[in-house]
Amino acid sequence: MEFCTRISNQLMLKEIEKHNDRNIVSSPLSINLVLNMVVAGSKGCSLQYMLDFLGSKNIDEINFRSSEMMAVAAGGGSPNNAENGLTVVMVNGVWVDKCILLRPSYEEFIRGIHKCEVKTVDILNKVRQVENEVNSWANVASRGLIKEILRPVSLSRDTSIILANGLHFSYKFDASHTYKMDFHLSNDRTVLVPFMTSQNRYYFGSFLGFKVLSIPCHSQKLNMYFFLPNEKYGLKNLVEVFNTNPRFLEQNLNLSKVKLDQFWIPKFKFSYDFDVSRKICGYRYRF
């Protein structure tokens, strides 16, 4: 997961440096699942290189980690959580050009671990039609929550296989405790957005340059963590901390359960997509 976290951090840093007012969301989990699909289809020296690259001992460990991640997403999307305002949906898909023949063992892995079927398509002659098919699948598989996986003209006639992951997360705000306030953007502008407050006790910690808040999402497996820089425009410096030490988010933060004097969480609805292969190529690693 360390490499996938580093990719996500680099992605956010590049967007922050553009000084635009876009919201950014990235998922190391999604990147990791897609790379695990790649590992499962590798063998020989390529397989060993990928295992070393991702910090795994063998393919069984890769399979175990993939199963764990799928289980967490499935648990977050259970009907009981949905009733409490939490919705988590993750979908995986694989499309392969009809000129490519995959090993049966690979298809079995995709079906058993990632809960999806490998679909054979004619990318060479019907590339735009395949794009529409992928997006239609995402919309149906996510129950309308993920409208699009591929942007127009995302594929080329040279594409032979598509590995896709879509992740949707939403948590319902309590309208009776929501008020509109100014939110400060990184480009020195402010926008008026809904903020939710609460009088409950939550796990909180203060560190050098930033604060951390943990909120349970009506689940034994899911918690939402908020990282807030002390400086009004300190987001870039905060992401630099994660980029310098990708394992920082995996360590025990030793938070204490307290009642906060000021507790305001902004409400946003946004989506973001990116091509993992381009980000990986930017690191100049061989595959």
Short mmCIF file of C-alpha atoms in Angstrom, two decimals:
data_model
loop_
_atom_site.label_atom_id
_atom_site.label_comp_id
_atom_site.label_asym_id
_atom_site.label_seq_id
_atom_site.Cartn_x
_atom_site.Cartn_y
_atom_site.Cartn_z
CA MET A 1 0.00 0.00 0.00
CA GLU A 2 3.00 2.34 0.54
CA PHE A 3 3.59 2.86 -3.19
CA CYS A 4 -0.13 3.42 -3.84
CA THR A 5 -0.26 6.00 -1.06
CA ARG A 6 2.73 7.77 -2.58
CA ILE A 7 0.99 7.95 -5.97
CA SER A 8 -2.09 9.47 -4.33
CA ASN A 9 0.01 12.03 -2.48
CA GLN A 10 1.88 13.01 -5.65
CA LEU A 11 -1.42 13.40 -7.47
CA MET A 12 -2.76 15.74 -4.79
CA LEU A 13 0.45 17.78 -4.68
CA LYS A 14 0.37 18.38 -8.44
CA GLU A 15 -3.26 19.52 -8.27
CA ILE A 16 -2.57 21.80 -5.28
CA GLU A 17 0.34 23.42 -7.13
CA LYS A 18 -2.04 24.43 -9.94
CA HIS A 19 -3.75 26.80 -7.47
CA ASN A 20 -7.21 26.02 -8.80
CA ASP A 21 -10.41 25.69 -6.77
CA ARG A 22 -11.09 22.05 -7.61
CA ASN A 23 -11.75 19.49 -4.92
CA ILE A 24 -9.49 16.43 -5.10
CA VAL A 25 -10.17 12.88 -4.02
CA SER A 26 -7.77 9.98 -4.48
CA SER A 27 -7.90 6.38 -3.29
CA PRO A 28 -4.74 4.34 -2.54
CA LEU A 29 -7.10 1.41 -1.99
CA SER A 30 -8.38 1.63 -5.58
CA ILE A 31 -4.86 1.86 -6.98
CA ASN A 32 -3.78 -1.12 -4.90
CA LEU A 33 -6.69 -3.27 -6.08
CA VAL A 34 -5.97 -2.52 -9.74
CA LEU A 35 -2.25 -3.28 -9.31
CA ASN A 36 -3.19 -6.53 -7.55
CA MET A 37 -5.12 -7.46 -10.70
CA VAL A 38 -1.92 -6.86 -12.68
CA VAL A 39 0.13 -9.00 -10.28
CA ALA A 40 -2.33 -11.88 -10.57
CA GLY A 41 -1.77 -11.94 -14.33
CA SER A 42 2.04 -11.91 -14.08
CA LYS A 43 4.50 -14.77 -13.88
CA GLY A 44 8.23 -15.49 -13.71
CA CYS A 45 10.54 -12.50 -13.31
CA SER A 46 7.70 -10.02 -13.87
CA LEU A 47 5.73 -11.53 -11.01
CA GLN A 48 8.69 -11.43 -8.63
CA TYR A 49 9.45 -7.84 -9.58
CA MET A 50 5.84 -6.80 -8.92
CA LEU A 51 5.80 -8.63 -5.57
CA ASP A 52 8.99 -6.87 -4.48
CA PHE A 53 7.64 -3.60 -5.81
CA LEU A 54 4.43 -3.84 -3.75
CA GLY A 55 6.16 -5.27 -0.69
CA SER A 56 4.44 -8.68 -0.80
CA LYS A 57 6.02 -12.09 -0.19
CA ASN A 58 3.93 -14.12 -2.63
CA ILE A 59 0.74 -14.18 -4.67
CA ASP A 60 -1.20 -15.63 -1.73
CA GLU A 61 -0.48 -12.49 0.28
CA ILE A 62 -1.69 -10.37 -2.64
CA ASN A 63 -4.91 -12.38 -2.78
CA PHE A 64 -5.40 -12.06 0.97
CA ARG A 65 -4.98 -8.29 0.90
CA SER A 66 -7.38 -7.96 -2.02
CA SER A 67 -9.96 -10.06 -0.17
CA GLU A 68 -9.58 -7.87 2.92
CA MET A 69 -10.12 -4.67 0.95
CA MET A 70 -13.15 -6.08 -0.83
CA ALA A 71 -14.60 -7.22 2.50
CA VAL A 72 -14.22 -3.76 4.06
CA ALA A 73 -16.00 -2.16 1.10
CA ALA A 74 -18.75 -4.77 1.21
CA GLY A 75 -19.23 -4.23 4.95
CA GLY A 76 -19.46 -0.47 4.51
CA GLY A 77 -22.14 -0.90 1.90
CA SER A 78 -24.39 -3.17 3.98
CA PRO A 79 -28.09 -2.26 4.31
CA ASN A 80 -27.67 -1.59 8.05
CA ASN A 81 -25.07 1.10 7.36
CA ALA A 82 -27.17 2.63 4.58
CA GLU A 83 -30.03 3.08 7.04
CA ASN A 84 -27.66 5.09 9.26
CA GLY A 85 -26.63 7.39 6.42
CA LEU A 86 -23.47 5.59 5.24
CA THR A 87 -23.10 4.35 1.65
CA VAL A 88 -19.97 2.63 0.32
CA VAL A 89 -19.95 1.06 -3.13
CA MET A 90 -16.90 -0.38 -4.90
CA VAL A 91 -17.02 -1.96 -8.34
CA ASN A 92 -14.26 -3.68 -10.34
CA GLY A 93 -14.28 -4.48 -14.03
CA VAL A 94 -12.01 -6.13 -16.61
CA TRP A 95 -12.38 -5.85 -20.38
CA VAL A 96 -9.99 -7.57 -22.77
CA ASP A 97 -9.72 -7.27 -26.53
CA LYS A 98 -10.88 -10.34 -28.42
CA CYS A 99 -7.36 -10.91 -29.79
CA ILE A 100 -6.07 -11.57 -26.24
CA LEU A 101 -6.50 -14.96 -24.58
CA LEU A 102 -6.35 -14.93 -20.78
CA ARG A 103 -5.44 -17.91 -18.59
CA PRO A 104 -8.46 -19.59 -16.96
CA SER A 105 -6.73 -19.27 -13.58
CA TYR A 106 -6.60 -15.49 -14.00
CA GLU A 107 -10.29 -15.27 -14.82
CA GLU A 108 -11.02 -17.41 -11.77
CA PHE A 109 -8.98 -15.03 -9.61
CA ILE A 110 -10.85 -11.99 -10.93
CA ARG A 111 -14.18 -13.70 -10.36
CA GLY A 112 -13.39 -15.02 -6.89
CA ILE A 113 -11.42 -12.15 -5.34
CA HIS A 114 -12.57 -9.03 -7.17
CA LYS A 115 -16.16 -10.17 -7.72
CA CYS A 116 -16.33 -9.41 -11.43
CA GLU A 117 -16.36 -11.22 -14.76
CA VAL A 118 -13.82 -10.72 -17.54
CA LYS A 119 -15.61 -9.34 -20.60
CA THR A 120 -14.30 -9.87 -24.14
CA VAL A 121 -14.77 -6.85 -26.43
CA ASP A 122 -13.60 -5.54 -29.83
CA ILE A 123 -11.47 -2.58 -28.77
CA LEU A 124 -9.58 -2.45 -32.08
CA ASN A 125 -12.64 -1.85 -34.26
CA LYS A 126 -15.20 -0.48 -31.75
CA VAL A 127 -13.19 1.61 -29.33
CA ARG A 128 -15.85 4.31 -28.71
CA GLN A 129 -18.54 1.66 -28.28
CA VAL A 130 -16.37 -0.07 -25.65
CA GLU A 131 -16.02 3.22 -23.75
CA ASN A 132 -19.80 3.54 -23.64
CA GLU A 133 -20.12 -0.09 -22.52
CA VAL A 134 -17.69 0.45 -19.63
CA ASN A 135 -19.53 3.56 -18.47
CA SER A 136 -22.92 1.87 -18.73
CA TRP A 137 -21.59 -1.04 -16.68
CA ALA A 138 -20.30 1.33 -13.97
CA ASN A 139 -23.66 3.07 -13.75
CA VAL A 140 -25.59 -0.21 -13.42
CA ALA A 141 -23.09 -1.99 -11.13
CA SER A 142 -23.00 0.96 -8.70
CA ARG A 143 -26.78 1.38 -8.71
CA GLY A 144 -26.46 4.75 -10.41
CA LEU A 145 -23.92 6.16 -7.93
CA ILE A 146 -20.94 6.08 -10.35
CA LYS A 147 -22.00 7.60 -13.66
CA GLU A 148 -18.73 7.37 -15.54
CA ILE A 149 -15.45 5.45 -15.40
CA LEU A 150 -13.95 6.52 -18.72
CA ARG A 151 -13.91 10.02 -20.12
CA PRO A 152 -14.58 10.46 -23.87
CA VAL A 153 -11.65 9.36 -26.01
CA SER A 154 -9.92 7.67 -23.06
CA LEU A 155 -9.08 4.55 -25.08
CA SER A 156 -7.10 4.05 -28.26
CA ARG A 157 -7.01 1.25 -30.81
CA ASP A 158 -3.76 0.11 -29.17
CA THR A 159 -5.51 -0.66 -25.88
CA SER A 160 -5.67 -4.40 -25.24
CA ILE A 161 -6.96 -4.67 -21.66
CA ILE A 162 -8.89 -2.39 -19.30
CA LEU A 163 -8.69 -2.78 -15.51
CA ALA A 164 -11.14 -0.44 -13.78
CA ASN A 165 -12.14 0.33 -10.21
CA GLY A 166 -14.83 2.72 -9.05
CA LEU A 167 -15.35 3.77 -5.43
CA HIS A 168 -18.29 5.74 -4.02
CA PHE A 169 -18.47 6.94 -0.42
CA SER A 170 -21.18 9.13 1.09
CA TYR A 171 -22.27 9.97 4.61
CA LYS A 172 -25.49 11.76 5.44
CA PHE A 173 -25.27 15.06 7.29
CA ASP A 174 -27.65 15.84 10.15
CA ALA A 175 -29.68 18.76 8.74
CA SER A 176 -30.66 19.99 12.21
CA HIS A 177 -26.97 20.56 13.05
CA THR A 178 -25.87 22.02 9.71
CA TYR A 179 -25.13 25.71 9.11
CA LYS A 180 -23.62 27.68 6.21
CA MET A 181 -20.20 29.19 6.78
CA ASP A 182 -17.17 30.40 4.81
CA PHE A 183 -14.75 27.74 3.53
CA HIS A 184 -11.24 28.90 2.57
CA LEU A 185 -9.87 27.67 -0.76
CA SER A 186 -6.18 27.26 -1.55
CA ASN A 187 -6.34 30.13 -4.10
CA ASP A 188 -7.16 32.66 -1.35
CA ARG A 189 -10.90 32.66 -2.14
CA THR A 190 -13.79 31.70 0.13
CA VAL A 191 -17.06 29.95 -0.68
CA LEU A 192 -20.21 29.53 1.40
CA VAL A 193 -20.81 25.83 2.17
CA PRO A 194 -22.82 23.79 4.72
CA PHE A 195 -20.94 22.81 7.87
CA MET A 196 -22.11 20.20 10.35
CA THR A 197 -21.41 20.48 14.06
CA SER A 198 -21.86 18.11 17.01
CA GLN A 199 -21.64 18.04 20.80
CA ASN A 200 -20.47 14.41 20.92
CA ARG A 201 -17.05 13.26 22.07
CA TYR A 202 -14.67 12.12 19.32
CA TYR A 203 -11.10 10.87 19.05
CA PHE A 204 -8.78 13.81 18.48
CA GLY A 205 -5.07 14.58 18.41
CA SER A 206 -2.84 17.60 17.84
CA PHE A 207 0.50 17.19 16.05
CA LEU A 208 3.25 19.42 14.70
CA GLY A 209 1.53 21.56 12.07
CA PHE A 210 -1.86 19.81 11.97
CA LYS A 211 -4.74 18.22 13.88
CA VAL A 212 -6.51 14.85 13.41
CA LEU A 213 -10.14 13.96 14.10
CA SER A 214 -11.65 10.46 13.86
CA ILE A 215 -15.41 9.89 13.47
CA PRO A 216 -17.00 6.41 13.44
CA CYS A 217 -19.33 5.75 10.50
CA HIS A 218 -21.86 3.46 12.23
CA SER A 219 -19.56 0.53 11.57
CA GLN A 220 -17.01 -1.51 13.46
CA LYS A 221 -14.72 -1.41 10.43
CA LEU A 222 -14.99 2.13 9.07
CA ASN A 223 -13.90 5.44 10.53
CA MET A 224 -13.55 8.79 8.82
CA TYR A 225 -10.33 10.69 9.57
CA PHE A 226 -9.99 14.45 9.09
CA PHE A 227 -6.53 16.02 8.83
CA LEU A 228 -6.59 19.79 9.30
CA PRO A 229 -3.45 21.94 8.87
CA ASN A 230 -2.94 24.61 11.53
CA GLU A 231 -2.24 27.20 8.83
CA LYS A 232 -5.20 28.44 6.80
CA TYR A 233 -3.42 27.61 3.53
CA GLY A 234 -1.26 24.78 4.85
CA LEU A 235 -2.72 21.94 2.77
CA LYS A 236 0.37 21.54 0.58
CA ASN A 237 2.67 21.27 3.60
CA LEU A 238 0.35 18.69 5.17
CA VAL A 239 0.35 16.51 2.04
CA GLU A 240 4.15 16.84 1.92
CA VAL A 241 4.25 15.18 5.36
CA PHE A 242 2.33 12.20 3.97
CA ASN A 243 4.49 12.12 0.84
CA THR A 244 7.71 12.11 2.84
CA ASN A 245 6.46 9.29 5.07
CA PRO A 246 3.80 7.20 3.22
CA ARG A 247 3.48 4.89 6.23
CA PHE A 248 2.40 7.78 8.43
CA LEU A 249 -1.30 7.05 7.83
CA GLU A 250 -0.83 3.41 8.85
CA GLN A 251 0.65 4.09 12.28
CA ASN A 252 -1.20 4.34 15.58
CA LEU A 253 -1.92 8.04 16.09
CA ASN A 254 -2.83 7.61 19.79
CA LEU A 255 -5.88 9.87 19.61
CA SER A 256 -7.80 10.79 22.78
CA LYS A 257 -11.60 10.89 23.11
CA VAL A 258 -12.56 14.47 23.93
CA LYS A 259 -15.34 17.02 23.54
CA LEU A 260 -14.20 19.82 21.22
CA ASP A 261 -15.02 23.50 21.75
CA GLN A 262 -15.16 24.06 17.98
CA PHE A 263 -16.38 21.27 15.71
CA TRP A 264 -17.29 22.09 12.09
CA ILE A 265 -17.11 19.66 9.16
CA PRO A 266 -17.72 21.02 5.61
CA LYS A 267 -20.09 19.19 3.29
CA PHE A 268 -18.97 18.65 -0.30
CA LYS A 269 -20.08 16.51 -3.21
CA PHE A 270 -17.35 15.86 -5.76
CA SER A 271 -15.78 13.23 -7.96
CA TYR A 272 -12.34 12.80 -9.48
CA ASP A 273 -10.83 10.32 -11.90
CA PHE A 274 -7.34 9.69 -13.21
CA ASP A 275 -5.36 7.22 -15.30
CA VAL A 276 -3.25 5.12 -12.91
CA SER A 277 -0.99 3.90 -15.72
CA ARG A 278 0.14 7.45 -16.52
CA LYS A 279 0.94 8.18 -12.89
CA ILE A 280 2.95 4.95 -12.57
CA CYS A 281 4.84 5.66 -15.78
CA GLY A 282 5.77 9.03 -14.28
CA TYR A 283 7.74 7.14 -11.65
CA ARG A 284 9.72 5.38 -14.39
CA TYR A 285 9.19 1.91 -12.99
CA ARG A 286 9.28 -0.96 -15.42
CA PHE A 287 6.41 -3.43 -15.74
#
